[in-house]
Amino acid sequence: MQPDEFRRIGHEVIDWIADYRERLGDLPVRSRVEPGWVRSQLSALPERGEGFDGLLADLDRVVVPGTTHWQHPGFYAYFPSNASLPSVLGDLLSSGLGVQGMLWSTSPACTEVEQHLMDELVGAMGLPESFVGGGVIQDTASSAALVAMLAALHRKSGKWRRSGVDGDETVYVSSQTHSSIERAARMAGLGEEAVRSIGVSPEALSMDVAELARQVQSDVDNGRRPVLVCATIGTTGTGAVDPVREIAEVCARHGIWLHVDAAWAGPAALCPEQRHLFDGLELADSFCANAHKWMLTAFDLSLFWTAHPDVLVDALTILPEYLRNSATESGAVVDYRDWQIPLGRRFRALKLWSVLRWYGLEGVRAHLRGHVELAGLLESWVAADENWELVVPRSLSLVTIAHRAGDDATREAMDTVNAEGSAFLTHTVVNGRFAIRVAIGAEATREHHVRVMWDALRAV
Amino acid sequence: MQPDEFRRIGHEVIDWIADYRERLGDLPVRSRVEPGWVRSQLSALPERGEGFDGLLADLDRVVVPGTTHWQHPGFYAYFPSNASLPSVLGDLLSSGLGVQGMLWSTSPACTEVEQHLMDELVGAMGLPESFVGGGVIQDTASSAALVAMLAALHRKSGKWRRSGVDGDETVYVSSQTHSSIERAARMAGLGEEAVRSIGVSPEALSMDVAELARQVQSDVDNGRRPVLVCATIGTTGTGAVDPVREIAEVCARHGIWLHVDAAWAGPAALCPEQRHLFDGLELADSFCANAHKWMLTAFDLSLFWTAHPDVLVDALTILPEYLRNSATESGAVVDYRDWQIPLGRRFRALKLWSVLRWYGLEGVRAHLRGHVELAGLLESWVAADENWELVVPRSLSLVTIAHRAGDDATREAMDTVNAEGSAFLTHTVVNGRFAIRVAIGAEATREHHVRVMWDALRAV
C-alpha cells in the first residue's frame, strides 16, 4: 500500500470508526452471537490481494454483531476500558511511525516522551517523590504485578538470578485482591501454596492488618521468607481500599516489597479530593494504575512506578552482543526493555500524550468526577428504594447492589437487563451474597443512561 | 472528542502519516539526538485541553528528529519490524472498536477471528496438523517463550501450580539462542544455573545435538529434571538453523518440551521452497514466529502455536468470581486470557487480517522472496570483493559479513555508514570475530538501496 492509497483508504477507515462511534449507543451492548457463528462467516485466506472494502464490509457484517461494545454508554461491566478518540489517534501515530523502542538508541523519543509523561504524572497525581525516575508503561496490571514480584524476589535474595526461587518465599494478598497477583506468583515459580490470602473486614472488605502481621510473623518463625505484599486501592470486586500505611509498617519490619495495585482507582489520584485513598503510598515500593481503564487511553496502557528502578533493572536485564550500543554503555540513558516482560516495545506513550494534551488535566479530572457524581446519584436512588440495597458502601464510581429478596432476584434482574441490550452489568459475590457491580466509567455515559439502566433493573 | 472532530482531525493524522512515509527515505535512518534532548524540548502537562495541532507540531519538531526510522528502506539493523500501511489501518480499527477480548464473551469476534487466522496459517505455512486449534497471538516472542516454559513446567510436574519449581529443573539452549529464553527461565524462577548453553557447530552455528544428548543424560543421571529445549530456526546473531528433528528425538526420549523459536524466520514457511528449514516441526510442542518482524504486521504481533493448548490453559488459568460467565462454563468457547501473561487483550488479529487480505498470500510471499533475492545479490557482491567476506553462509535475507583486515576495519566501516545516515547496520560477534549483520527486511528496501549501502561500506 502506497502512501497515496493509504491517504484515501485511511480516510475511509477514520470515517468508519466515526460512524461506528456515532451509532454505538443504538446497538445492544453485548454481542448476541452463538459460539462459532463468527468463524462460520469467515472466508479462507485469499491467494491474491484484495482491496480494503471487503474487510470493512466484514466488519459491518460479522465483527460488529460479534462484538461486545466496550465504548457503549451502557457498559457497566467489569471495569470499563476507555478508548477515547484522541487516544485512538495517538495510537494510530504510534503504528504509523512504526518504531520499536526496546533501547533508548532504537528511538530516543519513544523512551524520553515516556519518561517525561511518567515524571509529570507523579506531580499531577500527587504521587511520592520517590517515584520520580521510576515510571514505565506496562501493557497491563498483570504484567506490572509480575515485574514487581520479580524485583521483590531479586531484592530479597542475592542469588535469585543465579539459582532461582528457594521454595520458602511467601506472598501476601487479601481475599479481595485481583487474581493476577496469585497468577504472577505461579508464573514466578512460587506456586499457589506460597500465597497467603489474608482476611478482610466484614464491612469495608479491606485487608485485616492484624491478621497480616500475625501471618507474616508466623511464616518468619517457620523459616519462610516473606517477599511481597500486594495492597489494593479499589479492589475489582467492590472497590475496597486496603490500609496502605498500616500494611507498609508490617512490610518495613520484615523487609517485604509492598506493591500497591490501583489498576482501576489509580487515576482518581488526579483529583485532590480523592488523595486520602492513597494515604501511605510514599511507603510503597511499587504502584500501578491503568490508564486504559479510567483514564481515557485505549487498551493497553498500564502506568507503573517503582521507588527502586535499579532493583527492577538488575532483576530483568540481560545484554547479548547484538543489543550492545554506545548509548547504553555510556550509562546516560534508560533502556526500557529492562523494565518489562517482553523485549520489544511499542511507542505507547503517544496515546497517553494525546489524551493528556487533548483533555488537559482539567478535562481528565472532569471525566473522573462526572462518573463519581453519577455513581453518587445511583447510590441515592438505591438507598431510597425499598427492594434494593447497597451491599457495600459506594467506592468512587463503583456501586455494588443486590435485591433484598435474595440472590435469585438479583441474578434475574441482571440477566434480564443484560438480555434486553441497553446495558451490560457483571456480578461479584460479597460475603456469600450475589451482587451486581455497576461500574460507571464509559466516556459517553450520562445521567439518563444510568437512569434507564436503574429503571430497567427495578422493573424486573 | 466527538465523532465529527475525530473525522476531521483523523484525516489530518492519516495525512501526517502518509507524508511521513513519503519523505522517510530522505531522513537519516538513525536519530542523531543526544541523550536528554527530547525531554528538554517537552512542555509540562497542560491544565486545560488543547487541540491536536500542538501534538502534530511536536511530532515534527521533536519526535521525528528523535526517532530511529524502523520503516526506512535503509534499515538493516537487528531485524526490521514491518509496519505496513494496511496493518496500520487494521490496528487503527482495533483501537477504534476499543474492545478488550480477555474472554470469548467480552467480544466473540476478537477471539474467533484470531482462531480462524491462526488455523488458516497452519495450512498456509505448512505447519503440522497438531497445531490446529492451538494458535494464539502473543505480543512478542519473549512472552511466547515464557508461556511455553510455564506450560512445560506444568506438564513436567503435577505439583508446579501448587508448590512451584523444585530447583532441579533444567532448560537447554545453544550459545546462539536468543537471550529471551534465558530471561524466561529467570522469570519462571529457575535461575541462570538451570540453563545449559549447548555448543554449536563451528561453521553453521547450529546446536550440537550430540552435546545436547550428553548434557541431558548427565543431568538426568544427577537427579535433575530436563524441562524444555529451545531450538531456533534462524538465530538472531547469524540466522543459524538448529536441527529440529534430531533435537526432537532427544526431547522425546526424556519427555522434554521442545519449543521452536522462529521469531524472525518463521514467516518464510509461507514459501514452499523454504519449508526444508522447518523439518521436524511436527515433533515440536510449541512454535513461535513474529508477524511483526518479517510479515508486514505492525509491532506487536507474535504468532504462537502449541500442540498442547490444554496444558497451556491448565498452567495459566485462574477463575475469580467476577470473570465467571455462562459461555465459559459451557465449555464451548476459548478464553484467550488463559493463553498469555496479561489478563486483558487487544483485538490484534485485525491488523494481521488486514495484511493477509490486502497482500494476499501471494503478496506476502513476494515480499519475503524479494528480500531473499536482494540478500542473494549482496552475497554475490561480497563474495566477489577482495576486501570483504561472508562470516557465515547467508541465511534467507540475513547476510553476515566482515572486512578481511580485521575487527577494527569492520567496525569502522559500520560506524561510518551509520553516521552518514542512509543506512543503519548492527553487529554481532561470530567465533570471536566482529561482524556486520545486514538484515534485509524493510518493506521499501529495493536493489538500489542495498547497492548504496554496500558501496558506502566498501568506500570506507
PDB file of N, CA, C and O in Angstrom, chain B residues 77-119:
ATOM      1  N   ALA B  77      19.188  -3.037  10.535  1.00  0.00           N
ATOM      2  CA  ALA B  77      19.650  -3.332  11.890  1.00  0.00           C
ATOM      3  C   ALA B  77      18.770  -4.403  12.557  1.00  0.00           C
ATOM      4  O   ALA B  77      17.652  -4.649  12.110  1.00  0.00           O
ATOM      5  N   TYR B  78      19.297  -5.008  13.624  1.00  0.00           N
ATOM      6  CA  TYR B  78      18.525  -6.019  14.374  1.00  0.00           C
ATOM      7  C   TYR B  78      17.820  -6.923  13.362  1.00  0.00           C
ATOM      8  O   TYR B  78      18.457  -7.447  12.466  1.00  0.00           O
ATOM      9  N   PHE B  79      16.485  -7.068  13.513  1.00  0.00           N
ATOM     10  CA  PHE B  79      15.688  -7.500  12.383  1.00  0.00           C
ATOM     11  C   PHE B  79      14.679  -6.388  12.133  1.00  0.00           C
ATOM     12  O   PHE B  79      14.080  -5.875  13.096  1.00  0.00           O
ATOM     13  N   PRO B  80      14.480  -5.980  10.904  1.00  0.00           N
ATOM     14  CA  PRO B  80      13.468  -4.956  10.641  1.00  0.00           C
ATOM     15  C   PRO B  80      12.111  -5.390  11.174  1.00  0.00           C
ATOM     16  O   PRO B  80      11.827  -6.585  11.296  1.00  0.00           O
ATOM     17  N   SER B  81      11.319  -4.397  11.519  1.00  0.00           N
ATOM     18  CA  SER B  81       9.993  -4.650  12.077  1.00  0.00           C
ATOM     19  C   SER B  81       8.979  -3.958  11.182  1.00  0.00           C
ATOM     20  O   SER B  81       8.757  -2.767  11.288  1.00  0.00           O
ATOM     21  N   ASN B  82       8.402  -4.721  10.281  1.00  0.00           N
ATOM     22  CA  ASN B  82       7.476  -4.136   9.301  1.00  0.00           C
ATOM     23  C   ASN B  82       6.223  -3.570   9.948  1.00  0.00           C
ATOM     24  O   ASN B  82       5.578  -4.258  10.742  1.00  0.00           O
ATOM     25  N   ALA B  83       5.884  -2.356   9.595  1.00  0.00           N
ATOM     26  CA  ALA B  83       4.559  -1.822   9.964  1.00  0.00           C
ATOM     27  C   ALA B  83       3.935  -1.354   8.656  1.00  0.00           C
ATOM     28  O   ALA B  83       3.859  -0.152   8.379  1.00  0.00           O
ATOM     29  N   SER B  84       3.512  -2.309   7.843  1.00  0.00           N
ATOM     30  CA  SER B  84       2.930  -1.959   6.544  1.00  0.00           C
ATOM     31  C   SER B  84       1.676  -1.129   6.755  1.00  0.00           C
ATOM     32  O   SER B  84       1.003  -1.232   7.788  1.00  0.00           O
ATOM     33  N   LEU B  85       1.349  -0.333   5.761  1.00  0.00           N
ATOM     34  CA  LEU B  85       0.210   0.580   5.930  1.00  0.00           C
ATOM     35  C   LEU B  85      -1.136  -0.131   6.096  1.00  0.00           C
ATOM     36  O   LEU B  85      -1.971   0.328   6.895  1.00  0.00           O
ATOM     37  N   PRO B  86      -1.390  -1.263   5.423  1.00  0.00           N
ATOM     38  CA  PRO B  86      -2.644  -1.978   5.745  1.00  0.00           C
ATOM     39  C   PRO B  86      -2.687  -2.428   7.210  1.00  0.00           C
ATOM     40  O   PRO B  86      -3.749  -2.409   7.840  1.00  0.00           O
ATOM     41  N   SER B  87      -1.526  -2.808   7.752  1.00  0.00           N
ATOM     42  CA  SER B  87      -1.543  -3.244   9.150  1.00  0.00           C
ATOM     43  C   SER B  87      -1.769  -2.053  10.074  1.00  0.00           C
ATOM     44  O   SER B  87      -2.400  -2.185  11.127  1.00  0.00           O
ATOM     45  N   VAL B  88      -1.276  -0.877   9.678  1.00  0.00           N
ATOM     46  CA  VAL B  88      -1.547   0.334  10.465  1.00  0.00           C
ATOM     47  C   VAL B  88      -3.055   0.586  10.519  1.00  0.00           C
ATOM     48  O   VAL B  88      -3.612   0.908  11.575  1.00  0.00           O
ATOM     49  N   LEU B  89      -3.721   0.387   9.397  1.00  0.00           N
ATOM     50  CA  LEU B  89      -5.174   0.597   9.364  1.00  0.00           C
ATOM     51  C   LEU B  89      -5.906  -0.476  10.170  1.00  0.00           C
ATOM     52  O   LEU B  89      -6.908  -0.191  10.837  1.00  0.00           O
ATOM     53  N   GLY B  90      -5.429  -1.704  10.096  1.00  0.00           N
ATOM     54  CA  GLY B  90      -6.044  -2.770  10.893  1.00  0.00           C
ATOM     55  C   GLY B  90      -5.931  -2.474  12.375  1.00  0.00           C
ATOM     56  O   GLY B  90      -6.882  -2.676  13.147  1.00  0.00           O
ATOM     57  N   ASP B  91      -4.769  -1.957  12.778  1.00  0.00           N
ATOM     58  CA  ASP B  91      -4.573  -1.624  14.185  1.00  0.00           C
ATOM     59  C   ASP B  91      -5.442  -0.435  14.586  1.00  0.00           C
ATOM     60  O   ASP B  91      -5.968  -0.387  15.700  1.00  0.00           O
ATOM     61  N   LEU B  92      -5.595   0.497  13.660  1.00  0.00           N
ATOM     62  CA  LEU B  92      -6.483   1.645  13.910  1.00  0.00           C
ATOM     63  C   LEU B  92      -7.917   1.162  14.157  1.00  0.00           C
ATOM     64  O   LEU B  92      -8.602   1.641  15.080  1.00  0.00           O
ATOM     65  N   LEU B  93      -8.359   0.211  13.361  1.00  0.00           N
ATOM     66  CA  LEU B  93      -9.712  -0.327  13.562  1.00  0.00           C
ATOM     67  C   LEU B  93      -9.829  -0.985  14.938  1.00  0.00           C
ATOM     68  O   LEU B  93     -10.857  -0.863  15.608  1.00  0.00           O
ATOM     69  N   SER B  94      -8.764  -1.653  15.346  1.00  0.00           N
ATOM     70  CA  SER B  94      -8.787  -2.291  16.662  1.00  0.00           C
ATOM     71  C   SER B  94      -8.945  -1.245  17.766  1.00  0.00           C
ATOM     72  O   SER B  94      -9.779  -1.383  18.667  1.00  0.00           O
ATOM     73  N   SER B  95      -8.161  -0.170  17.694  1.00  0.00           N
ATOM     74  CA  SER B  95      -8.290   0.888  18.698  1.00  0.00           C
ATOM     75  C   SER B  95      -9.664   1.554  18.614  1.00  0.00           C
ATOM     76  O   SER B  95     -10.256   1.909  19.626  1.00  0.00           O
ATOM     77  N   GLY B  96     -10.138   1.732  17.384  1.00  0.00           N
ATOM     78  CA  GLY B  96     -11.438   2.391  17.201  1.00  0.00           C
ATOM     79  C   GLY B  96     -12.580   1.584  17.787  1.00  0.00           C
ATOM     80  O   GLY B  96     -13.486   2.137  18.422  1.00  0.00           O
ATOM     81  N   LEU B  97     -12.540   0.265  17.589  1.00  0.00           N
ATOM     82  CA  LEU B  97     -13.569  -0.589  18.196  1.00  0.00           C
ATOM     83  C   LEU B  97     -13.421  -0.581  19.715  1.00  0.00           C
ATOM     84  O   LEU B  97     -14.410  -0.627  20.448  1.00  0.00           O
ATOM     85  N   GLY B  98     -12.167  -0.548  20.162  1.00  0.00           N
ATOM     86  CA  GLY B  98     -11.923  -0.423  21.605  1.00  0.00           C
ATOM     87  C   GLY B  98     -12.435  -1.585  22.427  1.00  0.00           C
ATOM     88  O   GLY B  98     -12.871  -1.400  23.561  1.00  0.00           O
ATOM     89  N   VAL B  99     -12.372  -2.793  21.883  1.00  0.00           N
ATOM     90  CA  VAL B  99     -12.831  -3.948  22.656  1.00  0.00           C
ATOM     91  C   VAL B  99     -11.658  -4.552  23.426  1.00  0.00           C
ATOM     92  O   VAL B  99     -10.506  -4.340  23.092  1.00  0.00           O
ATOM     93  N   GLN B 100     -11.989  -5.296  24.458  1.00  0.00           N
ATOM     94  CA  GLN B 100     -10.983  -5.956  25.272  1.00  0.00           C
ATOM     95  C   GLN B 100     -11.401  -7.415  25.322  1.00  0.00           C
ATOM     96  O   GLN B 100     -12.419  -7.766  25.914  1.00  0.00           O
ATOM     97  N   GLY B 101     -10.595  -8.257  24.691  1.00  0.00           N
ATOM     98  CA  GLY B 101     -11.028  -9.627  24.418  1.00  0.00           C
ATOM     99  C   GLY B 101     -10.514 -10.679  25.371  1.00  0.00           C
ATOM    100  O   GLY B 101     -10.185 -11.781  24.941  1.00  0.00           O
ATOM    101  N   MET B 102     -10.475 -10.390  26.646  1.00  0.00           N
ATOM    102  CA  MET B 102      -9.924 -11.364  27.607  1.00  0.00           C
ATOM    103  C   MET B 102     -10.708 -12.676  27.613  1.00  0.00           C
ATOM    104  O   MET B 102     -10.149 -13.751  27.783  1.00  0.00           O
ATOM    105  N   LEU B 103     -12.032 -12.563  27.448  1.00  0.00           N
ATOM    106  CA  LEU B 103     -12.909 -13.732  27.413  1.00  0.00           C
ATOM    107  C   LEU B 103     -13.597 -13.773  26.054  1.00  0.00           C
ATOM    108  O   LEU B 103     -13.793 -12.738  25.419  1.00  0.00           O
ATOM    109  N   TRP B 104     -14.011 -14.966  25.641  1.00  0.00           N
ATOM    110  CA  TRP B 104     -14.831 -15.055  24.435  1.00  0.00           C
ATOM    111  C   TRP B 104     -16.024 -14.123  24.574  1.00  0.00           C
ATOM    112  O   TRP B 104     -16.347 -13.369  23.658  1.00  0.00           O
ATOM    113  N   SER B 105     -16.647 -14.134  25.736  1.00  0.00           N
ATOM    114  CA  SER B 105     -17.891 -13.387  25.909  1.00  0.00           C
ATOM    115  C   SER B 105     -17.682 -11.874  25.908  1.00  0.00           C
ATOM    116  O   SER B 105     -18.617 -11.128  25.690  1.00  0.00           O
ATOM    117  N   THR B 106     -16.460 -11.414  26.136  1.00  0.00           N
ATOM    118  CA  THR B 106     -16.250  -9.965  26.132  1.00  0.00           C
ATOM    119  C   THR B 106     -16.018  -9.431  24.722  1.00  0.00           C
ATOM    120  O   THR B 106     -15.824  -8.227  24.556  1.00  0.00           O
ATOM    121  N   SER B 107     -16.041 -10.258  23.755  1.00  0.00           N
ATOM    122  CA  SER B 107     -16.107  -9.944  22.328  1.00  0.00           C
ATOM    123  C   SER B 107     -15.809 -11.172  21.498  1.00  0.00           C
ATOM    124  O   SER B 107     -14.668 -11.449  21.124  1.00  0.00           O
ATOM    125  N   PRO B 108     -16.866 -11.903  21.157  1.00  0.00           N
ATOM    126  CA  PRO B 108     -16.673 -13.153  20.415  1.00  0.00           C
ATOM    127  C   PRO B 108     -15.826 -12.991  19.158  1.00  0.00           C
ATOM    128  O   PRO B 108     -14.992 -13.855  18.843  1.00  0.00           O
ATOM    129  N   ALA B 109     -15.996 -11.880  18.438  1.00  0.00           N
ATOM    130  CA  ALA B 109     -15.258 -11.727  17.175  1.00  0.00           C
ATOM    131  C   ALA B 109     -13.767 -11.619  17.434  1.00  0.00           C
ATOM    132  O   ALA B 109     -12.955 -12.095  16.636  1.00  0.00           O
ATOM    133  N   CYS B 110     -13.389 -10.997  18.535  1.00  0.00           N
ATOM    134  CA  CYS B 110     -11.972 -10.834  18.867  1.00  0.00           C
ATOM    135  C   CYS B 110     -11.307 -12.203  19.004  1.00  0.00           C
ATOM    136  O   CYS B 110     -10.191 -12.412  18.536  1.00  0.00           O
ATOM    137  N   THR B 111     -12.002 -13.134  19.604  1.00  0.00           N
ATOM    138  CA  THR B 111     -11.471 -14.490  19.768  1.00  0.00           C
ATOM    139  C   THR B 111     -11.568 -15.287  18.467  1.00  0.00           C
ATOM    140  O   THR B 111     -10.605 -15.932  18.042  1.00  0.00           O
ATOM    141  N   GLU B 112     -12.714 -15.237  17.826  1.00  0.00           N
ATOM    142  CA  GLU B 112     -12.933 -16.158  16.693  1.00  0.00           C
ATOM    143  C   GLU B 112     -12.202 -15.742  15.424  1.00  0.00           C
ATOM    144  O   GLU B 112     -11.790 -16.613  14.642  1.00  0.00           O
ATOM    145  N   VAL B 113     -12.017 -14.438  15.193  1.00  0.00           N
ATOM    146  CA  VAL B 113     -11.200 -14.043  14.038  1.00  0.00           C
ATOM    147  C   VAL B 113      -9.766 -14.535  14.258  1.00  0.00           C
ATOM    148  O   VAL B 113      -9.109 -15.039  13.340  1.00  0.00           O
ATOM    149  N   GLU B 114      -9.302 -14.426  15.491  1.00  0.00           N
ATOM    150  CA  GLU B 114      -7.944 -14.892  15.804  1.00  0.00           C
ATOM    151  C   GLU B 114      -7.812 -16.400  15.614  1.00  0.00           C
ATOM    152  O   GLU B 114      -6.846 -16.882  15.003  1.00  0.00           O
ATOM    153  N   GLN B 115      -8.792 -17.146  16.117  1.00  0.00           N
ATOM    154  CA  GLN B 115      -8.745 -18.606  15.929  1.00  0.00           C
ATOM    155  C   GLN B 115      -8.715 -18.964  14.445  1.00  0.00           C
ATOM    156  O   GLN B 115      -7.972 -19.835  14.010  1.00  0.00           O
ATOM    157  N   HIS B 116      -9.565 -18.268  13.695  1.00  0.00           N
ATOM    158  CA  HIS B 116      -9.666 -18.523  12.259  1.00  0.00           C
ATOM    159  C   HIS B 116      -8.321 -18.274  11.578  1.00  0.00           C
ATOM    160  O   HIS B 116      -7.818 -19.127  10.829  1.00  0.00           O
ATOM    161  N   LEU B 117      -7.710 -17.115  11.859  1.00  0.00           N
ATOM    162  CA  LEU B 117      -6.454 -16.773  11.194  1.00  0.00           C
ATOM    163  C   LEU B 117      -5.341 -17.744  11.589  1.00  0.00           C
ATOM    164  O   LEU B 117      -4.542 -18.178  10.753  1.00  0.00           O
ATOM    165  N   MET B 118      -5.292 -18.081  12.862  1.00  0.00           N
ATOM    166  CA  MET B 118      -4.222 -18.971  13.319  1.00  0.00           C
ATOM    167  C   MET B 118      -4.366 -20.358  12.694  1.00  0.00           C
ATOM    168  O   MET B 118      -3.370 -20.996  12.332  1.00  0.00           O
ATOM    169  N   ASP B 119      -5.592 -20.826  12.567  1.00  0.00           N
ATOM    170  CA  ASP B 119      -5.804 -22.132  11.922  1.00  0.00           C
ATOM    171  C   ASP B 119      -5.527 -22.068  10.421  1.00  0.00           C
ATOM    172  O   ASP B 119      -4.937 -22.993   9.844  1.00  0.00           O
TER     173      ASP B 119
END
